[in-house]
């Protein structure tokens, strides 16, 4: 699942391709930023309609700070909806962000 790419510092198994992929912390942050632009049709999240992966790759670069990611994404959102850009970005982030759950919580 592409959502798992945002976790960072983990190894993900793809049973279809029978492959393991190491995701770094930096790649995880980048994946979340890309998702904030592209959206997620499964989760019904798309506040930046018309912007796809190519747009995301043009404005986002691995190595940017969280602030730089959010500033770049907000600039795109303002083009789509100047009056509700900040609110839509906050909603998108909350809907897409996966939060780490300590393993001990899963044992109960």
Tab-separated table of N, CA and C in Angstrom:
chain	number	residue	atom	x	y	z
A	1	UNK	N	0.843	-1.176	0.000
A	1	UNK	CA	0.000	0.000	0.000
A	1	UNK	C	0.890	1.241	0.000
A	2	UNK	N	0.614	2.161	-0.892
A	2	UNK	CA	1.454	3.359	-1.015
A	2	UNK	C	1.442	4.217	0.243
A	3	UNK	N	0.422	4.101	1.067
A	3	UNK	CA	0.370	4.880	2.308
A	3	UNK	C	1.527	4.518	3.238
A	4	UNK	N	1.954	3.283	3.204
A	4	UNK	CA	3.035	2.842	4.087
A	4	UNK	C	4.365	3.507	3.750
A	5	UNK	N	4.511	4.003	2.523
A	5	UNK	CA	5.762	4.650	2.127
A	5	UNK	C	6.088	5.859	2.980
A	6	UNK	N	5.084	6.477	3.592
A	6	UNK	CA	5.330	7.681	4.387
A	6	UNK	C	5.887	7.387	5.777
A	7	UNK	N	5.899	6.150	6.204
A	7	UNK	CA	6.357	5.836	7.556
A	7	UNK	C	7.842	6.105	7.745
A	8	UNK	N	8.664	5.748	6.806
A	8	UNK	CA	10.097	5.974	6.923
A	8	UNK	C	10.745	5.071	7.945
A	9	UNK	N	12.037	4.846	7.778
A	9	UNK	CA	12.816	3.964	8.652
A	9	UNK	C	12.158	2.602	8.825
A	10	UNK	N	11.704	2.043	7.720
A	10	UNK	CA	11.081	0.724	7.795
A	10	UNK	C	11.328	-0.037	6.495
A	11	UNK	N	11.067	-1.311	6.544
A	11	UNK	CA	11.181	-2.167	5.375
A	11	UNK	C	9.791	-2.677	5.045
A	12	UNK	N	9.401	-2.551	3.783
A	12	UNK	CA	8.053	-2.925	3.355
A	12	UNK	C	8.142	-4.087	2.369
A	13	UNK	N	7.294	-5.076	2.588
A	13	UNK	CA	7.250	-6.240	1.709
A	13	UNK	C	6.121	-6.094	0.702
A	14	UNK	N	6.420	-6.342	-0.574
A	14	UNK	CA	5.421	-6.334	-1.633
A	14	UNK	C	5.176	-7.775	-2.049
A	15	UNK	N	4.041	-8.375	-1.627
A	15	UNK	CA	3.802	-9.785	-1.932
A	15	UNK	C	3.553	-10.052	-3.421
A	16	UNK	N	3.093	-9.066	-4.149
A	16	UNK	CA	2.843	-9.250	-5.579
A	16	UNK	C	4.154	-9.404	-6.336
A	17	UNK	N	5.131	-8.544	-5.996
A	17	UNK	CA	6.438	-8.589	-6.659
A	17	UNK	C	7.444	-9.448	-5.901
A	18	UNK	N	7.066	-9.900	-4.688
A	18	UNK	CA	7.951	-10.668	-3.811
A	18	UNK	C	9.272	-9.925	-3.591
A	19	UNK	N	9.129	-8.646	-3.224
A	19	UNK	CA	10.309	-7.816	-2.988
A	19	UNK	C	10.191	-7.075	-1.659
A	20	UNK	N	11.339	-6.725	-1.105
A	20	UNK	CA	11.431	-5.915	0.102
A	20	UNK	C	12.001	-4.564	-0.287
A	21	UNK	N	11.470	-3.491	0.274
A	21	UNK	CA	11.956	-2.143	-0.009
A	21	UNK	C	12.237	-1.420	1.296
A	22	UNK	N	13.424	-0.867	1.392
A	22	UNK	CA	13.798	-0.071	2.566
A	22	UNK	C	13.377	1.372	2.299
A	23	UNK	N	12.584	1.948	3.205
A	23	UNK	CA	12.132	3.332	3.100
A	23	UNK	C	12.863	4.148	4.165
A	24	UNK	N	13.582	5.166	3.735
A	24	UNK	CA	14.291	6.019	4.691
A	24	UNK	C	13.328	7.051	5.271
A	25	UNK	N	13.748	7.693	6.333
A	25	UNK	CA	12.946	8.754	6.952
A	25	UNK	C	12.653	9.861	5.938
A	26	UNK	N	13.678	10.236	5.182
A	26	UNK	CA	13.539	11.308	4.187
A	26	UNK	C	12.551	10.911	3.086
A	27	UNK	N	12.640	9.678	2.616
A	27	UNK	CA	11.704	9.197	1.587
A	27	UNK	C	10.279	9.160	2.124
A	28	UNK	N	10.132	8.855	3.396
A	28	UNK	CA	8.812	8.832	4.019
A	28	UNK	C	8.178	10.210	4.057
A	29	UNK	N	8.962	11.220	4.420
A	29	UNK	CA	8.451	12.595	4.463
A	29	UNK	C	8.079	13.068	3.056
A	30	UNK	N	8.913	12.698	2.076
A	30	UNK	CA	8.649	13.065	0.679
A	30	UNK	C	7.360	12.401	0.186
A	31	UNK	N	7.180	11.134	0.516
A	31	UNK	CA	5.980	10.404	0.077
A	31	UNK	C	4.705	11.060	0.611
A	32	UNK	N	4.722	11.495	1.864
A	32	UNK	CA	3.552	12.179	2.437
A	32	UNK	C	3.301	13.494	1.715
A	33	UNK	N	4.354	14.254	1.436
A	33	UNK	CA	4.195	15.527	0.736
A	33	UNK	C	3.600	15.315	-0.656
A	34	UNK	N	4.081	14.302	-1.358
A	34	UNK	CA	3.538	13.988	-2.687
A	34	UNK	C	2.059	13.638	-2.575
A	35	UNK	N	1.708	12.827	-1.585
A	35	UNK	CA	0.309	12.444	-1.402
A	35	UNK	C	-0.581	13.644	-1.098
A	36	UNK	N	-0.051	14.632	-0.410
A	36	UNK	CA	-0.836	15.834	-0.113
A	36	UNK	C	-1.200	16.585	-1.387
A	37	UNK	N	-0.378	16.461	-2.418
A	37	UNK	CA	-0.676	17.101	-3.697
A	37	UNK	C	-1.548	16.199	-4.556
A	38	UNK	N	-1.132	14.964	-4.707
A	38	UNK	CA	-1.821	14.023	-5.600
A	38	UNK	C	-3.165	13.582	-5.034
A	39	UNK	N	-3.231	13.463	-3.712
A	39	UNK	CA	-4.446	12.984	-3.077
A	39	UNK	C	-4.465	11.480	-2.975
A	40	UNK	N	-5.589	10.947	-2.577
A	40	UNK	CA	-5.754	9.504	-2.427
A	40	UNK	C	-7.204	9.165	-2.731
A	41	UNK	N	-7.425	8.559	-3.873
A	41	UNK	CA	-8.796	8.264	-4.295
A	41	UNK	C	-9.475	7.254	-3.374
A	42	UNK	N	-8.714	6.340	-2.802
A	42	UNK	CA	-9.289	5.347	-1.898
A	42	UNK	C	-9.826	6.019	-0.636
A	43	UNK	N	-9.082	7.019	-0.142
A	43	UNK	CA	-9.514	7.746	1.052
A	43	UNK	C	-10.390	8.951	0.714
A	44	UNK	N	-10.691	9.126	-0.579
A	44	UNK	CA	-11.520	10.235	-1.060
A	44	UNK	C	-10.938	11.589	-0.641
A	45	UNK	N	-9.629	11.749	-0.853
A	45	UNK	CA	-8.935	12.983	-0.506
A	45	UNK	C	-8.308	13.552	-1.779
A	46	UNK	N	-8.760	14.726	-2.193
A	46	UNK	CA	-8.160	15.396	-3.342
A	46	UNK	C	-8.563	16.861	-3.337
A	47	UNK	N	-7.827	17.663	-2.599
A	47	UNK	CA	-8.115	19.086	-2.519
A	47	UNK	C	-7.298	19.895	-3.520
A	48	UNK	N	-6.463	19.231	-4.297
A	48	UNK	CA	-5.637	19.915	-5.292
A	48	UNK	C	-5.937	19.304	-6.661
A	49	UNK	N	-7.195	19.347	-7.034
A	49	UNK	CA	-7.649	18.717	-8.281
A	49	UNK	C	-6.844	19.206	-9.482
A	50	UNK	N	-6.507	18.278	-10.341
A	50	UNK	CA	-5.750	18.601	-11.536
A	50	UNK	C	-4.242	18.488	-11.347
A	51	UNK	N	-3.794	18.397	-10.122
A	51	UNK	CA	-2.358	18.250	-9.859
A	51	UNK	C	-2.059	16.768	-9.660
A	52	UNK	N	-1.110	16.272	-10.409
A	52	UNK	CA	-0.756	14.865	-10.310
A	52	UNK	C	0.698	14.679	-9.918
A	53	UNK	N	1.190	13.508	-10.189
A	53	UNK	CA	2.549	13.149	-9.789
A	53	UNK	C	3.591	14.034	-10.464
A	54	UNK	N	3.391	14.397	-11.710
A	54	UNK	CA	4.360	15.247	-12.415
A	54	UNK	C	4.452	16.625	-11.761
A	55	UNK	N	3.309	17.184	-11.375
A	55	UNK	CA	3.301	18.469	-10.679
A	55	UNK	C	4.038	18.346	-9.354
A	56	UNK	N	3.750	17.283	-8.627
A	56	UNK	CA	4.401	17.060	-7.332
A	56	UNK	C	5.917	16.959	-7.501
A	57	UNK	N	6.363	16.252	-8.508
A	57	UNK	CA	7.797	16.080	-8.734
A	57	UNK	C	8.472	17.392	-9.129
A	58	UNK	N	7.728	18.300	-9.741
A	58	UNK	CA	8.296	19.599	-10.122
A	58	UNK	C	8.510	20.506	-8.914
A	59	UNK	N	7.592	20.468	-7.953
A	59	UNK	CA	7.667	21.422	-6.832
A	59	UNK	C	8.286	20.840	-5.568
A	60	UNK	N	8.389	19.525	-5.477
A	60	UNK	CA	8.943	18.884	-4.282
A	60	UNK	C	10.245	18.176	-4.614
A	61	UNK	N	11.200	18.301	-3.740
A	61	UNK	CA	12.481	17.620	-3.895
A	61	UNK	C	12.846	16.939	-2.589
A	62	UNK	N	13.346	15.724	-2.691
A	62	UNK	CA	13.810	15.031	-1.492
A	62	UNK	C	14.908	15.882	-0.856
A	63	UNK	N	14.808	16.052	0.449
A	63	UNK	CA	15.781	16.853	1.174
A	63	UNK	C	15.221	18.183	1.647
A	64	UNK	N	14.025	18.537	1.156
A	64	UNK	CA	13.404	19.766	1.630
A	64	UNK	C	13.011	19.600	3.090
A	65	UNK	N	12.933	20.697	3.817
A	65	UNK	CA	12.457	20.642	5.198
A	65	UNK	C	10.938	20.494	5.192
A	66	UNK	N	10.368	20.134	6.328
A	66	UNK	CA	8.908	20.049	6.418
A	66	UNK	C	8.268	21.381	6.067
A	67	UNK	N	8.883	22.467	6.524
A	67	UNK	CA	8.362	23.798	6.223
A	67	UNK	C	8.364	24.046	4.714
A	68	UNK	N	9.445	23.682	4.037
A	68	UNK	CA	9.525	23.877	2.585
A	68	UNK	C	8.482	23.037	1.856
A	69	UNK	N	8.277	21.809	2.322
A	69	UNK	CA	7.228	20.968	1.720
A	69	UNK	C	5.866	21.643	1.845
A	70	UNK	N	5.536	22.062	3.062
A	70	UNK	CA	4.217	22.652	3.294
A	70	UNK	C	4.040	23.961	2.524
A	71	UNK	N	5.085	24.749	2.445
A	71	UNK	CA	5.014	26.014	1.706
A	71	UNK	C	4.758	25.752	0.220
A	72	UNK	N	5.453	24.779	-0.359
A	72	UNK	CA	5.273	24.434	-1.776
A	72	UNK	C	3.858	23.903	-2.028
A	73	UNK	N	3.373	23.061	-1.129
A	73	UNK	CA	2.029	22.492	-1.287
A	73	UNK	C	0.983	23.586	-1.131
A	74	UNK	N	1.156	24.452	-0.157
A	74	UNK	CA	0.208	25.543	0.078
A	74	UNK	C	0.143	26.472	-1.130
A	75	UNK	N	1.254	26.719	-1.776
A	75	UNK	CA	1.276	27.553	-2.981
A	75	UNK	C	0.385	26.944	-4.063
A	76	UNK	N	0.452	25.636	-4.237
A	76	UNK	CA	-0.417	24.966	-5.216
A	76	UNK	C	-1.885	25.052	-4.807
A	77	UNK	N	-2.149	24.829	-3.532
A	77	UNK	CA	-3.527	24.884	-3.042
A	77	UNK	C	-4.127	26.275	-3.250
A	78	UNK	N	-3.307	27.315	-3.064
A	78	UNK	CA	-3.798	28.691	-3.224
A	78	UNK	C	-4.219	28.973	-4.663
A	79	UNK	N	-3.593	28.303	-5.620
A	79	UNK	CA	-3.982	28.463	-7.024
A	79	UNK	C	-5.356	27.856	-7.278
A	80	UNK	N	-5.675	26.803	-6.573
A	80	UNK	CA	-6.957	26.105	-6.760
A	80	UNK	C	-8.087	26.769	-5.980
A	81	UNK	N	-7.776	27.196	-4.768
A	81	UNK	CA	-8.816	27.763	-3.903
A	81	UNK	C	-8.169	28.739	-2.917
A	82	UNK	N	-7.970	29.995	-3.328
A	82	UNK	CA	-7.261	30.957	-2.470
A	82	UNK	C	-7.885	31.151	-1.092
A	83	UNK	N	-9.190	31.089	-1.003
A	83	UNK	CA	-9.869	31.363	0.264
A	83	UNK	C	-9.836	30.198	1.252
A	84	UNK	N	-9.632	28.983	0.751
A	84	UNK	CA	-9.697	27.827	1.653
A	84	UNK	C	-8.431	26.972	1.597
A	85	UNK	N	-7.344	27.506	1.084
A	85	UNK	CA	-6.123	26.727	0.893
A	85	UNK	C	-5.568	26.174	2.197
A	86	UNK	N	-5.416	27.015	3.220
A	86	UNK	CA	-4.844	26.551	4.490
A	86	UNK	C	-5.730	25.498	5.139
A	87	UNK	N	-7.015	25.744	5.129
A	87	UNK	CA	-7.946	24.790	5.731
A	87	UNK	C	-7.902	23.449	4.998
A	88	UNK	N	-7.873	23.485	3.674
A	88	UNK	CA	-7.826	22.245	2.896
A	88	UNK	C	-6.516	21.489	3.100
A	89	UNK	N	-5.421	22.216	3.231
A	89	UNK	CA	-4.140	21.545	3.481
A	89	UNK	C	-4.147	20.872	4.847
A	90	UNK	N	-4.687	21.535	5.845
A	90	UNK	CA	-4.787	20.930	7.182
A	90	UNK	C	-5.630	19.657	7.135
A	91	UNK	N	-6.766	19.712	6.447
A	91	UNK	CA	-7.638	18.528	6.324
A	91	UNK	C	-6.911	17.401	5.615
A	92	UNK	N	-6.256	17.734	4.513
A	92	UNK	CA	-5.542	16.719	3.736
A	92	UNK	C	-4.480	16.038	4.588
A	93	UNK	N	-3.683	16.822	5.283
A	93	UNK	CA	-2.607	16.279	6.114
A	93	UNK	C	-3.164	15.345	7.182
A	94	UNK	N	-4.216	15.785	7.862
A	94	UNK	CA	-4.806	14.956	8.923
A	94	UNK	C	-5.383	13.654	8.373
A	95	UNK	N	-5.967	13.715	7.174
A	95	UNK	CA	-6.569	12.516	6.592
A	95	UNK	C	-5.536	11.529	6.055
A	96	UNK	N	-4.417	12.036	5.578
A	96	UNK	CA	-3.430	11.166	4.941
A	96	UNK	C	-2.317	10.685	5.863
A	97	UNK	N	-1.998	11.443	6.902
A	97	UNK	CA	-0.856	11.114	7.763
A	97	UNK	C	-1.111	9.847	8.565
A	98	UNK	N	-0.200	8.909	8.420
A	98	UNK	CA	-0.231	7.713	9.247
A	98	UNK	C	0.589	8.000	10.487
A	99	UNK	N	0.099	7.605	11.617
A	99	UNK	CA	0.817	7.847	12.862
A	99	UNK	C	1.386	6.540	13.375
A	100	UNK	N	2.594	6.615	13.885
A	100	UNK	CA	3.241	5.419	14.428
A	100	UNK	C	2.514	4.963	15.683
A	101	UNK	N	2.264	3.685	15.744
A	101	UNK	CA	1.639	3.091	16.922
A	101	UNK	C	2.675	2.176	17.561
A	102	UNK	N	3.000	2.393	18.825
A	102	UNK	CA	3.983	1.518	19.481
A	102	UNK	C	3.535	0.062	19.424
A	103	UNK	N	4.495	-0.828	19.184
A	103	UNK	CA	4.206	-2.252	19.066
A	103	UNK	C	3.489	-2.785	20.301
A	104	UNK	N	3.853	-2.277	21.483
A	104	UNK	CA	3.240	-2.767	22.707
A	104	UNK	C	1.718	-2.552	22.684
A	105	UNK	N	1.257	-1.493	22.029
A	105	UNK	CA	-0.187	-1.220	21.960
A	105	UNK	C	-0.903	-2.294	21.148
A	106	UNK	N	-0.197	-2.899	20.213
A	106	UNK	CA	-0.831	-3.902	19.360
A	106	UNK	C	-0.946	-5.247	20.038
A	107	UNK	N	-0.202	-5.467	21.108
A	107	UNK	CA	-0.208	-6.735	21.798
A	107	UNK	C	-1.434	-6.919	22.680
A	108	UNK	N	-2.107	-5.851	23.041
A	108	UNK	CA	-3.237	-5.940	23.972
A	108	UNK	C	-4.483	-6.469	23.318
